[in-house]
mmCIF file of N, CA and C in Angstrom:
data_model
loop_
_atom_site.group_PDB
_atom_site.id
_atom_site.type_symbol
_atom_site.label_atom_id
_atom_site.label_comp_id
_atom_site.label_asym_id
_atom_site.label_seq_id
_atom_site.Cartn_x
_atom_site.Cartn_y
_atom_site.Cartn_z
ATOM 1 N N MET R 1 103.780 66.992 81.528
ATOM 2 C CA MET R 1 103.687 68.349 82.042
ATOM 3 C C MET R 1 102.773 68.355 83.269
ATOM 4 N N ALA R 2 103.217 69.018 84.315
ATOM 5 C CA ALA R 2 102.417 69.145 85.529
ATOM 6 C C ALA R 2 101.198 70.026 85.265
ATOM 7 N N THR R 3 100.145 69.761 86.033
ATOM 8 C CA THR R 3 98.903 70.514 85.879
ATOM 9 C C THR R 3 98.510 71.165 87.196
ATOM 10 N N ALA R 4 97.797 72.281 87.088
ATOM 11 C CA ALA R 4 97.327 73.001 88.273
ATOM 12 C C ALA R 4 95.926 73.541 88.022
ATOM 13 N N LYS R 5 95.175 73.690 89.107
ATOM 14 C CA LYS R 5 93.839 74.278 89.057
ATOM 15 C C LYS R 5 93.791 75.350 90.133
ATOM 16 N N VAL R 6 93.367 76.563 89.744
ATOM 17 C CA VAL R 6 93.230 77.679 90.675
ATOM 18 C C VAL R 6 91.748 78.031 90.753
ATOM 19 N N ILE R 7 91.175 77.895 91.942
ATOM 20 C CA ILE R 7 89.773 78.221 92.180
ATOM 21 C C ILE R 7 89.743 79.482 93.034
ATOM 22 N N PHE R 8 88.936 80.465 92.628
ATOM 23 C CA PHE R 8 88.887 81.711 93.398
ATOM 24 C C PHE R 8 87.443 82.126 93.675
ATOM 25 N N ALA R 9 87.298 82.918 94.729
ATOM 26 C CA ALA R 9 86.024 83.553 95.071
ATOM 27 C C ALA R 9 86.320 85.023 95.320
ATOM 28 N N THR R 10 85.476 85.890 94.780
ATOM 29 C CA THR R 10 85.756 87.315 94.927
ATOM 30 C C THR R 10 84.465 88.120 94.952
ATOM 31 N N ILE R 11 84.488 89.211 95.663
ATOM 32 C CA ILE R 11 83.396 90.194 95.636
ATOM 33 C C ILE R 11 83.922 91.475 94.992
ATOM 34 N N THR R 12 85.098 91.897 95.439
ATOM 35 C CA THR R 12 85.666 93.177 95.009
ATOM 36 C C THR R 12 86.558 93.072 93.778
ATOM 37 N N GLY R 13 86.925 91.854 93.407
ATOM 38 C CA GLY R 13 87.865 91.650 92.315
ATOM 39 C C GLY R 13 89.287 91.430 92.796
ATOM 40 N N ASN R 14 89.564 91.699 94.069
ATOM 41 C CA ASN R 14 90.923 91.534 94.585
ATOM 42 C C ASN R 14 91.401 90.091 94.491
ATOM 43 N N ASN R 15 90.542 89.136 94.823
ATOM 44 C CA ASN R 15 90.967 87.735 94.783
ATOM 45 C C ASN R 15 91.092 87.210 93.361
ATOM 46 N N GLU R 16 90.350 87.776 92.438
ATOM 47 C CA GLU R 16 90.570 87.398 91.048
ATOM 48 C C GLU R 16 91.948 87.899 90.604
ATOM 49 N N ASP R 17 92.340 89.081 91.089
ATOM 50 C CA ASP R 17 93.681 89.588 90.804
ATOM 51 C C ASP R 17 94.744 88.658 91.391
ATOM 52 N N VAL R 18 94.529 88.195 92.629
ATOM 53 C CA VAL R 18 95.460 87.250 93.254
ATOM 54 C C VAL R 18 95.538 85.977 92.412
ATOM 55 N N ALA R 19 94.381 85.455 92.006
ATOM 56 C CA ALA R 19 94.341 84.235 91.188
ATOM 57 C C ALA R 19 95.049 84.447 89.851
ATOM 58 N N ASP R 20 94.892 85.628 89.269
ATOM 59 C CA ASP R 20 95.557 85.932 87.997
ATOM 60 C C ASP R 20 97.078 85.916 88.139
ATOM 61 N N ILE R 21 97.581 86.491 89.229
ATOM 62 C CA ILE R 21 99.031 86.527 89.470
ATOM 63 C C ILE R 21 99.565 85.102 89.611
ATOM 64 N N ILE R 22 98.846 84.277 90.372
ATOM 65 C CA ILE R 22 99.261 82.882 90.572
ATOM 66 C C ILE R 22 99.216 82.126 89.242
ATOM 67 N N THR R 23 98.135 82.302 88.497
ATOM 68 C CA THR R 23 97.969 81.609 87.220
ATOM 69 C C THR R 23 99.072 81.992 86.237
ATOM 70 N N GLU R 24 99.367 83.290 86.158
ATOM 71 C CA GLU R 24 100.424 83.759 85.250
ATOM 72 C C GLU R 24 101.786 83.176 85.630
ATOM 73 N N LYS R 25 102.069 83.074 86.924
ATOM 74 C CA LYS R 25 103.347 82.504 87.363
ATOM 75 C C LYS R 25 103.412 81.013 87.024
ATOM 76 N N PHE R 26 102.303 80.295 87.223
ATOM 77 C CA PHE R 26 102.279 78.887 86.806
ATOM 78 C C PHE R 26 102.618 78.766 85.327
ATOM 79 N N GLU R 27 101.998 79.606 84.515
ATOM 80 C CA GLU R 27 102.259 79.575 83.067
ATOM 81 C C GLU R 27 103.731 79.856 82.770
ATOM 82 N N ASP R 28 104.301 80.855 83.465
ATOM 83 C CA ASP R 28 105.710 81.189 83.273
ATOM 84 C C ASP R 28 106.623 80.009 83.624
ATOM 85 N N LEU R 29 106.167 79.172 84.569
ATOM 86 C CA LEU R 29 106.962 78.032 85.017
ATOM 87 C C LEU R 29 106.661 76.764 84.216
ATOM 88 N N GLY R 30 105.854 76.900 83.170
ATOM 89 C CA GLY R 30 105.577 75.769 82.293
ATOM 90 C C GLY R 30 104.523 74.807 82.793
ATOM 91 N N ILE R 31 103.675 75.259 83.692
ATOM 92 C CA ILE R 31 102.610 74.422 84.240
ATOM 93 C C ILE R 31 101.338 74.642 83.426
ATOM 94 N N ASP R 32 100.639 73.563 83.101
ATOM 95 C CA ASP R 32 99.349 73.634 82.420
ATOM 96 C C ASP R 32 98.296 73.964 83.478
ATOM 97 N N VAL R 33 97.788 75.198 83.475
ATOM 98 C CA VAL R 33 96.925 75.686 84.550
ATOM 99 C C VAL R 33 95.583 76.162 84.014
ATOM 100 N N THR R 34 94.544 75.932 84.820
ATOM 101 C CA THR R 34 93.226 76.497 84.544
ATOM 102 C C THR R 34 92.770 77.243 85.790
ATOM 103 N N LYS R 35 91.966 78.273 85.567
ATOM 104 C CA LYS R 35 91.440 79.114 86.647
ATOM 105 C C LYS R 35 89.922 79.120 86.536
ATOM 106 N N GLU R 36 89.239 79.051 87.677
ATOM 107 C CA GLU R 36 87.777 79.007 87.652
ATOM 108 C C GLU R 36 87.200 79.655 88.904
ATOM 109 N N GLU R 37 86.080 80.323 88.739
ATOM 110 C CA GLU R 37 85.370 80.936 89.862
ATOM 111 C C GLU R 37 84.690 79.824 90.656
ATOM 112 N N ILE R 38 84.691 79.937 91.973
ATOM 113 C CA ILE R 38 84.282 78.848 92.858
ATOM 114 C C ILE R 38 82.837 78.387 92.653
ATOM 115 N N SER R 39 81.932 79.284 92.304
ATOM 116 C CA SER R 39 80.527 78.877 92.123
ATOM 117 C C SER R 39 80.345 78.056 90.849
ATOM 118 N N GLN R 40 81.327 78.107 89.951
ATOM 119 C CA GLN R 40 81.266 77.346 88.699
ATOM 120 C C GLN R 40 82.088 76.053 88.772
ATOM 121 N N ALA R 41 82.763 75.836 89.893
ATOM 122 C CA ALA R 41 83.702 74.726 90.024
ATOM 123 C C ALA R 41 83.125 73.599 90.875
ATOM 124 N N ASP R 42 83.697 72.429 90.696
ATOM 125 C CA ASP R 42 83.374 71.259 91.508
ATOM 126 C C ASP R 42 84.684 70.806 92.159
ATOM 127 N N ALA R 43 84.640 70.545 93.442
ATOM 128 C CA ALA R 43 85.853 70.162 94.165
ATOM 129 C C ALA R 43 86.521 68.930 93.568
ATOM 130 N N THR R 44 85.744 68.047 92.969
ATOM 131 C CA THR R 44 86.323 66.827 92.392
ATOM 132 C C THR R 44 87.288 67.138 91.247
ATOM 133 N N GLU R 45 87.223 68.347 90.682
ATOM 134 C CA GLU R 45 88.168 68.721 89.622
ATOM 135 C C GLU R 45 89.609 68.671 90.110
ATOM 136 N N PHE R 46 89.806 68.811 91.429
ATOM 137 C CA PHE R 46 91.157 68.737 91.986
ATOM 138 C C PHE R 46 91.743 67.326 91.862
ATOM 139 N N GLU R 47 90.897 66.320 91.700
ATOM 140 C CA GLU R 47 91.389 64.956 91.559
ATOM 141 C C GLU R 47 92.150 64.759 90.249
ATOM 142 N N ASP R 48 91.938 65.644 89.282
ATOM 143 C CA ASP R 48 92.516 65.504 87.945
ATOM 144 C C ASP R 48 93.749 66.369 87.698
ATOM 145 N N VAL R 49 94.260 67.037 88.743
ATOM 146 C CA VAL R 49 95.437 67.894 88.591
ATOM 147 C C VAL R 49 96.485 67.543 89.643
ATOM 148 N N ASP R 50 97.691 68.070 89.438
ATOM 149 C CA ASP R 50 98.789 67.821 90.369
ATOM 150 C C ASP R 50 98.834 68.834 91.511
ATOM 151 N N ILE R 51 98.499 70.103 91.187
ATOM 152 C CA ILE R 51 98.598 71.191 92.163
ATOM 153 C C ILE R 51 97.217 71.860 92.282
ATOM 154 N N CYS R 52 96.744 71.995 93.517
ATOM 155 C CA CYS R 52 95.418 72.538 93.809
ATOM 156 C C CYS R 52 95.569 73.846 94.589
ATOM 157 N N VAL R 53 94.900 74.899 94.117
ATOM 158 C CA VAL R 53 94.990 76.198 94.787
ATOM 159 C C VAL R 53 93.586 76.765 94.966
ATOM 160 N N VAL R 54 93.314 77.277 96.172
ATOM 161 C CA VAL R 54 92.072 78.003 96.425
ATOM 162 C C VAL R 54 92.429 79.404 96.889
ATOM 163 N N VAL R 55 91.717 80.381 96.317
ATOM 164 C CA VAL R 55 91.904 81.797 96.635
ATOM 165 C C VAL R 55 90.543 82.342 97.084
ATOM 166 N N PRO R 56 90.201 82.188 98.386
ATOM 167 C CA PRO R 56 88.896 82.627 98.870
ATOM 168 C C PRO R 56 88.958 84.001 99.535
ATOM 169 N N TYR R 57 87.839 84.682 99.570
ATOM 170 C CA TYR R 57 87.734 85.876 100.407
ATOM 171 C C TYR R 57 87.125 85.458 101.737
ATOM 172 N N THR R 58 87.340 86.284 102.743
ATOM 173 C CA THR R 58 86.722 86.079 104.047
ATOM 174 C C THR R 58 85.645 87.124 104.200
ATOM 175 N N TYR R 59 84.446 86.685 104.489
ATOM 176 C CA TYR R 59 83.309 87.586 104.578
ATOM 177 C C TYR R 59 83.033 87.962 106.021
ATOM 178 N N ASP R 60 82.739 89.244 106.230
ATOM 179 C CA ASP R 60 82.289 89.743 107.527
ATOM 180 C C ASP R 60 83.252 89.334 108.633
ATOM 181 N N GLU R 61 82.778 88.625 109.616
ATOM 182 C CA GLU R 61 83.595 88.280 110.782
ATOM 183 C C GLU R 61 84.095 86.839 110.683
ATOM 184 N N GLY R 62 84.848 86.545 109.620
ATOM 185 C CA GLY R 62 85.482 85.244 109.495
ATOM 186 C C GLY R 62 84.712 84.206 108.704
ATOM 187 N N ALA R 63 83.636 84.583 108.038
ATOM 188 C CA ALA R 63 82.819 83.613 107.308
ATOM 189 C C ALA R 63 83.446 83.248 105.965
ATOM 190 N N LEU R 64 83.198 82.006 105.568
ATOM 191 C CA LEU R 64 83.605 81.548 104.241
ATOM 192 C C LEU R 64 82.714 82.195 103.190
ATOM 193 N N PRO R 65 83.175 82.255 101.947
ATOM 194 C CA PRO R 65 82.325 82.779 100.874
ATOM 195 C C PRO R 65 81.061 81.920 100.752
ATOM 196 N N GLU R 66 79.913 82.550 100.785
ATOM 197 C CA GLU R 66 78.654 81.798 100.733
ATOM 198 C C GLU R 66 78.571 80.922 99.493
ATOM 199 N N GLU R 67 79.025 81.442 98.356
ATOM 200 C CA GLU R 67 78.959 80.669 97.115
ATOM 201 C C GLU R 67 79.957 79.509 97.090
ATOM 202 N N GLY R 68 80.829 79.438 98.108
ATOM 203 C CA GLY R 68 81.812 78.369 98.179
ATOM 204 C C GLY R 68 81.582 77.375 99.303
ATOM 205 N N LEU R 69 80.457 77.472 100.002
ATOM 206 C CA LEU R 69 80.215 76.585 101.144
ATOM 207 C C LEU R 69 80.121 75.119 100.730
ATOM 208 N N ASP R 70 79.392 74.823 99.664
ATOM 209 C CA ASP R 70 79.293 73.432 99.197
ATOM 210 C C ASP R 70 80.658 72.930 98.735
ATOM 211 N N PHE R 71 81.385 73.784 98.025
ATOM 212 C CA PHE R 71 82.719 73.427 97.554
ATOM 213 C C PHE R 71 83.610 73.073 98.746
ATOM 214 N N TYR R 72 83.560 73.882 99.784
ATOM 215 C CA TYR R 72 84.350 73.668 101.001
ATOM 216 C C TYR R 72 83.998 72.321 101.640
ATOM 217 N N ASP R 73 82.705 72.058 101.772
ATOM 218 C CA ASP R 73 82.266 70.788 102.366
ATOM 219 C C ASP R 73 82.706 69.603 101.506
ATOM 220 N N ASP R 74 82.524 69.716 100.198
ATOM 221 C CA ASP R 74 82.898 68.628 99.284
ATOM 222 C C ASP R 74 84.403 68.380 99.293
ATOM 223 N N LEU R 75 85.184 69.439 99.399
ATOM 224 C CA LEU R 75 86.635 69.331 99.404
ATOM 225 C C LEU R 75 87.108 68.405 100.525
ATOM 226 N N GLN R 76 86.507 68.536 101.687
ATOM 227 C CA GLN R 76 86.918 67.750 102.848
ATOM 228 C C GLN R 76 86.591 66.261 102.709
ATOM 229 N N GLU R 77 85.700 65.925 101.782
ATOM 230 C CA GLU R 77 85.290 64.538 101.572
ATOM 231 C C GLU R 77 86.157 63.808 100.545
ATOM 232 N N LEU R 78 87.022 64.545 99.842
ATOM 233 C CA LEU R 78 87.847 63.956 98.796
ATOM 234 C C LEU R 78 89.070 63.256 99.374
ATOM 235 N N ASP R 79 89.661 62.380 98.560
ATOM 236 C CA ASP R 79 90.967 61.816 98.874
ATOM 237 C C ASP R 79 91.966 62.460 97.914
ATOM 238 N N LEU R 80 92.684 63.439 98.401
ATOM 239 C CA LEU R 80 93.650 64.164 97.571
ATOM 240 C C LEU R 80 95.088 63.768 97.922
ATOM 241 N N SER R 81 95.257 62.551 98.395
ATOM 242 C CA SER R 81 96.598 62.045 98.677
ATOM 243 C C SER R 81 97.440 62.165 97.414
ATOM 244 N N GLY R 82 98.662 62.624 97.562
ATOM 245 C CA GLY R 82 99.557 62.776 96.427
ATOM 246 C C GLY R 82 99.419 64.111 95.705
ATOM 247 N N LYS R 83 98.436 64.917 96.085
ATOM 248 C CA LYS R 83 98.247 66.243 95.480
ATOM 249 C C LYS R 83 98.948 67.285 96.333
ATOM 250 N N ILE R 84 99.443 68.321 95.691
ATOM 251 C CA ILE R 84 100.055 69.464 96.377
ATOM 252 C C ILE R 84 99.022 70.582 96.412
ATOM 253 N N TYR R 85 98.935 71.271 97.538
ATOM 254 C CA TYR R 85 97.969 72.369 97.616
ATOM 255 C C TYR R 85 98.596 73.636 98.188
ATOM 256 N N GLY R 86 97.918 74.740 97.897
ATOM 257 C CA GLY R 86 98.275 76.028 98.467
ATOM 258 C C GLY R 86 97.036 76.900 98.533
ATOM 259 N N CYS R 87 97.005 77.799 99.502
ATOM 260 C CA CYS R 87 95.884 78.728 99.660
ATOM 261 C C CYS R 87 96.433 80.147 99.830
ATOM 262 N N ALA R 88 95.779 81.078 99.170
ATOM 263 C CA ALA R 88 96.143 82.486 99.260
ATOM 264 C C ALA R 88 94.863 83.291 99.127
ATOM 265 N N GLY R 89 94.877 84.520 99.593
ATOM 266 C CA GLY R 89 93.693 85.344 99.419
ATOM 267 C C GLY R 89 93.858 86.711 100.030
ATOM 268 N N SER R 90 92.983 87.599 99.597
ATOM 269 C CA SER R 90 93.013 88.950 100.141
ATOM 270 C C SER R 90 91.982 89.089 101.246
ATOM 271 N N GLY R 91 92.253 90.018 102.112
ATOM 272 C CA GLY R 91 91.360 90.324 103.218
ATOM 273 C C GLY R 91 91.581 91.767 103.625
ATOM 274 N N ASP R 92 91.051 92.099 104.764
ATOM 275 C CA ASP R 92 91.164 93.455 105.288
ATOM 276 C C ASP R 92 91.634 93.359 106.733
ATOM 277 N N THR R 93 92.793 93.917 107.034
ATOM 278 C CA THR R 93 93.343 93.838 108.392
ATOM 279 C C THR R 93 92.429 94.495 109.422
ATOM 280 N N PHE R 94 91.472 95.289 108.980
ATOM 281 C CA PHE R 94 90.486 95.886 109.872
ATOM 282 C C PHE R 94 89.812 94.812 110.725
ATOM 283 N N TYR R 95 89.652 93.613 110.176
ATOM 284 C CA TYR R 95 88.942 92.531 110.867
ATOM 285 C C TYR R 95 89.827 91.762 111.843
ATOM 286 N N GLU R 96 91.063 92.203 112.036
ATOM 287 C CA GLU R 96 92.006 91.686 113.022
ATOM 288 C C GLU R 96 92.070 90.167 113.062
ATOM 289 N N ASP R 97 91.507 89.518 114.089
ATOM 290 C CA ASP R 97 91.606 88.066 114.249
ATOM 291 C C ASP R 97 90.940 87.292 113.117
ATOM 292 N N ASP R 98 90.010 87.925 112.418
ATOM 293 C CA ASP R 98 89.308 87.260 111.318
ATOM 294 C C ASP R 98 89.948 87.543 109.958
ATOM 295 N N TYR R 99 91.060 88.261 109.960
ATOM 296 C CA TYR R 99 91.766 88.604 108.724
ATOM 297 C C TYR R 99 92.142 87.337 107.962
ATOM 298 N N CYS R 100 91.621 87.195 106.764
ATOM 299 C CA CYS R 100 91.918 86.068 105.860
ATOM 300 C C CYS R 100 91.621 84.698 106.490
ATOM 301 N N ARG R 101 90.664 84.626 107.374
ATOM 302 C CA ARG R 101 90.342 83.358 108.037
ATOM 303 C C ARG R 101 89.946 82.276 107.037
ATOM 304 N N ALA R 102 89.264 82.644 105.959
ATOM 305 C CA ALA R 102 88.841 81.647 104.970
ATOM 306 C C ALA R 102 90.051 80.958 104.326
ATOM 307 N N VAL R 103 91.157 81.679 104.164
ATOM 308 C CA VAL R 103 92.371 81.076 103.614
ATOM 309 C C VAL R 103 92.830 79.943 104.534
ATOM 310 N N THR R 104 92.879 80.214 105.817
ATOM 311 C CA THR R 104 93.280 79.216 106.804
ATOM 312 C C THR R 104 92.288 78.057 106.839
ATOM 313 N N ASP R 105 90.992 78.353 106.761
ATOM 314 C CA ASP R 105 89.972 77.300 106.775
ATOM 315 C C ASP R 105 90.096 76.381 105.567
ATOM 316 N N PHE R 106 90.313 76.944 104.381
ATOM 317 C CA PHE R 106 90.480 76.112 103.190
ATOM 318 C C PHE R 106 91.769 75.292 103.272
ATOM 319 N N SER R 107 92.804 75.849 103.861
ATOM 320 C CA SER R 107 94.048 75.107 104.032
ATOM 321 C C SER R 107 93.803 73.877 104.913
ATOM 322 N N ARG R 108 93.034 74.037 105.978
ATOM 323 C CA ARG R 108 92.688 72.898 106.843
ATOM 324 C C ARG R 108 91.851 71.866 106.093
ATOM 325 N N ALA R 109 90.959 72.332 105.228
ATOM 326 C CA ALA R 109 90.120 71.410 104.447
ATOM 327 C C ALA R 109 90.983 70.553 103.525
ATOM 328 N N PHE R 110 91.985 71.152 102.903
ATOM 329 C CA PHE R 110 92.908 70.377 102.063
ATOM 330 C C PHE R 110 93.646 69.331 102.891
ATOM 331 N N LYS R 111 94.059 69.713 104.086
ATOM 332 C CA LYS R 111 94.770 68.778 104.959
ATOM 333 C C LYS R 111 93.856 67.609 105.314
ATOM 334 N N THR R 112 92.595 67.908 105.605
ATOM 335 C CA THR R 112 91.607 66.863 105.897
ATOM 336 C C THR R 112 91.474 65.900 104.716
ATOM 337 N N ALA R 113 91.582 66.440 103.508
ATOM 338 C CA ALA R 113 91.468 65.625 102.289
ATOM 339 C C ALA R 113 92.749 64.852 101.979
ATOM 340 N N GLY R 114 93.781 65.031 102.774
ATOM 341 C CA GLY R 114 95.006 64.261 102.603
ATOM 342 C C GLY R 114 96.022 64.863 101.653
ATOM 343 N N ALA R 115 95.793 66.098 101.188
ATOM 344 C CA ALA R 115 96.744 66.752 100.289
ATOM 345 C C ALA R 115 97.969 67.229 101.075
ATOM 346 N N THR R 116 99.055 67.455 100.364
ATOM 347 C CA THR R 116 100.309 67.913 100.955
ATOM 348 C C THR R 116 100.474 69.404 100.716
ATOM 349 N N LYS R 117 100.722 70.139 101.799
ATOM 350 C CA LYS R 117 100.907 71.583 101.688
ATOM 351 C C LYS R 117 102.227 71.883 100.994
ATOM 352 N N GLY R 118 102.154 72.687 99.925
ATOM 353 C CA GLY R 118 103.345 72.981 99.150
ATOM 354 C C GLY R 118 103.980 74.316 99.452
ATOM 355 N N ALA R 119 103.241 75.205 100.126
ATOM 356 C CA ALA R 119 103.756 76.536 100.456
ATOM 357 C C ALA R 119 102.904 77.117 101.581
ATOM 358 N N ASP R 120 103.512 78.000 102.347
ATOM 359 C CA ASP R 120 102.760 78.683 103.402
ATOM 360 C C ASP R 120 101.632 79.506 102.793
ATOM 361 N N ASP R 121 100.526 79.607 103.536
ATOM 362 C CA ASP R 121 99.399 80.446 103.105
ATOM 363 C C ASP R 121 99.875 81.881 102.914
ATOM 364 N N VAL R 122 99.276 82.556 101.934
ATOM 365 C CA VAL R 122 99.613 83.953 101.668
ATOM 366 C C VAL R 122 98.382 84.811 101.929
ATOM 367 N N PHE R 123 98.550 85.818 102.778
ATOM 368 C CA PHE R 123 97.491 86.781 103.083
ATOM 369 C C PHE R 123 97.856 88.106 102.433
ATOM 370 N N VAL R 124 96.921 88.669 101.694
ATOM 371 C CA VAL R 124 97.119 89.945 101.010
ATOM 372 C C VAL R 124 96.139 90.948 101.606
ATOM 373 N N ASN R 125 96.640 92.069 102.086
ATOM 374 C CA ASN R 125 95.760 93.106 102.605
ATOM 375 C C ASN R 125 95.169 93.894 101.438
ATOM 376 N N LEU R 126 93.886 93.715 101.243
ATOM 377 C CA LEU R 126 93.114 94.367 100.187
ATOM 378 C C LEU R 126 93.611 93.922 98.804
ATOM 379 N N SER R 127 94.135 94.833 98.012
ATOM 380 C CA SER R 127 94.525 94.532 96.634
ATOM 381 C C SER R 127 96.008 94.162 96.549
ATOM 382 N N PRO R 128 96.349 93.134 95.744
ATOM 383 C CA PRO R 128 97.760 92.760 95.638
ATOM 384 C C PRO R 128 98.579 93.819 94.896
ATOM 385 N N GLU R 129 99.627 94.282 95.546
ATOM 386 C CA GLU R 129 100.515 95.276 94.949
ATOM 387 C C GLU R 129 101.873 95.184 95.620
ATOM 388 N N GLY R 130 102.881 95.742 94.991
ATOM 389 C CA GLY R 130 104.220 95.794 95.578
ATOM 390 C C GLY R 130 104.748 94.424 95.961
ATOM 391 N N ASP R 131 105.120 94.265 97.228
ATOM 392 C CA ASP R 131 105.690 93.016 97.736
ATOM 393 C C ASP R 131 104.735 91.840 97.615
ATOM 394 N N ASP R 132 103.428 92.109 97.610
ATOM 395 C CA ASP R 132 102.445 91.024 97.510
ATOM 396 C C ASP R 132 102.671 90.196 96.250
ATOM 397 N N ILE R 133 103.000 90.851 95.168
ATOM 398 C CA ILE R 133 103.196 90.147 93.900
ATOM 399 C C ILE R 133 104.384 89.201 94.004
ATOM 400 N N GLN R 134 105.470 89.664 94.625
ATOM 401 C CA GLN R 134 106.636 88.790 94.816
ATOM 402 C C GLN R 134 106.291 87.629 95.739
ATOM 403 N N HIS R 135 105.525 87.888 96.799
ATOM 404 C CA HIS R 135 105.124 86.813 97.715
ATOM 405 C C HIS R 135 104.295 85.765 96.982
ATOM 406 N N LEU R 136 103.392 86.213 96.110
ATOM 407 C CA LEU R 136 102.559 85.281 95.346
ATOM 408 C C LEU R 136 103.379 84.511 94.317
ATOM 409 N N ASP R 137 104.340 85.165 93.688
ATOM 410 C CA ASP R 137 105.227 84.471 92.758
ATOM 411 C C ASP R 137 106.059 83.408 93.494
ATOM 412 N N ASP R 138 106.576 83.765 94.666
ATOM 413 C CA ASP R 138 107.354 82.807 95.468
ATOM 414 C C ASP R 138 106.485 81.636 95.912
ATOM 415 N N PHE R 139 105.258 81.927 96.338
ATOM 416 C CA PHE R 139 104.281 80.919 96.741
ATOM 417 C C PHE R 139 104.081 79.914 95.600
ATOM 418 N N THR R 140 103.865 80.421 94.403
ATOM 419 C CA THR R 140 103.608 79.574 93.247
ATOM 420 C C THR R 140 104.842 78.739 92.896
ATOM 421 N N ALA R 141 106.003 79.356 92.939
ATOM 422 C CA ALA R 141 107.244 78.632 92.647
ATOM 423 C C ALA R 141 107.472 77.501 93.660
ATOM 424 N N LYS R 142 107.135 77.732 94.920
ATOM 425 C CA LYS R 142 107.280 76.693 95.946
ATOM 426 C C LYS R 142 106.328 75.530 95.677
ATOM 427 N N LEU R 143 105.112 75.831 95.226
ATOM 428 C CA LEU R 143 104.158 74.764 94.903
ATOM 429 C C LEU R 143 104.713 73.892 93.773
ATOM 430 N N VAL R 144 105.272 74.528 92.772
ATOM 431 C CA VAL R 144 105.835 73.792 91.627
ATOM 432 C C VAL R 144 107.026 72.953 92.083
ATOM 433 N N ALA R 145 107.890 73.527 92.905
ATOM 434 C CA ALA R 145 109.059 72.797 93.391
ATOM 435 C C ALA R 145 108.637 71.596 94.227
ATOM 436 N N LYS R 146 107.639 71.768 95.065
ATOM 437 C CA LYS R 146 107.166 70.663 95.919
ATOM 438 C C LYS R 146 106.574 69.555 95.051
ATOM 439 N N GLN R 147 105.855 69.914 94.007
ATOM 440 C CA GLN R 147 105.249 68.933 93.123
ATOM 441 C C GLN R 147 106.326 68.135 92.390
ATOM 442 N N ALA R 148 107.435 68.794 92.097
ATOM 443 C CA ALA R 148 108.515 68.151 91.337
ATOM 444 C C ALA R 148 109.353 67.175 92.185
ATOM 445 N N GLU R 149 109.203 67.254 93.500
ATOM 446 C CA GLU R 149 110.010 66.382 94.403
ATOM 447 C C GLU R 149 109.715 64.919 94.180
#
């Protein structure tokens, strides 16, 4: 059975909601998945799973979550060759160019670690609702399909 790890960071609860949607879809697809808050997680945990997902918030003007800075740095030092990754997260379009920047930054960190991107990044404006849920379900299904290749 394939395994997945979903790491999230949240202030408002929106990204935990995003992580919950992704986790539930993994379960529906028969994937053994665990979810963990970023301050409680260690990046090396991704070495023990097939699919790696980070759901970060973007703080202020494009900053990474403060509680995830060490995780971000450690992630880039890993060798995640053969792992599939995906990044999704909520943000606020008010911040224009900085909208969901942390999602893009974490995606680059996975690439630096040698992981294979399994789905396009997903940006959610504020709280996931309506079409966002379908986009997150599709995102998760693509990660599973890529892992199965």
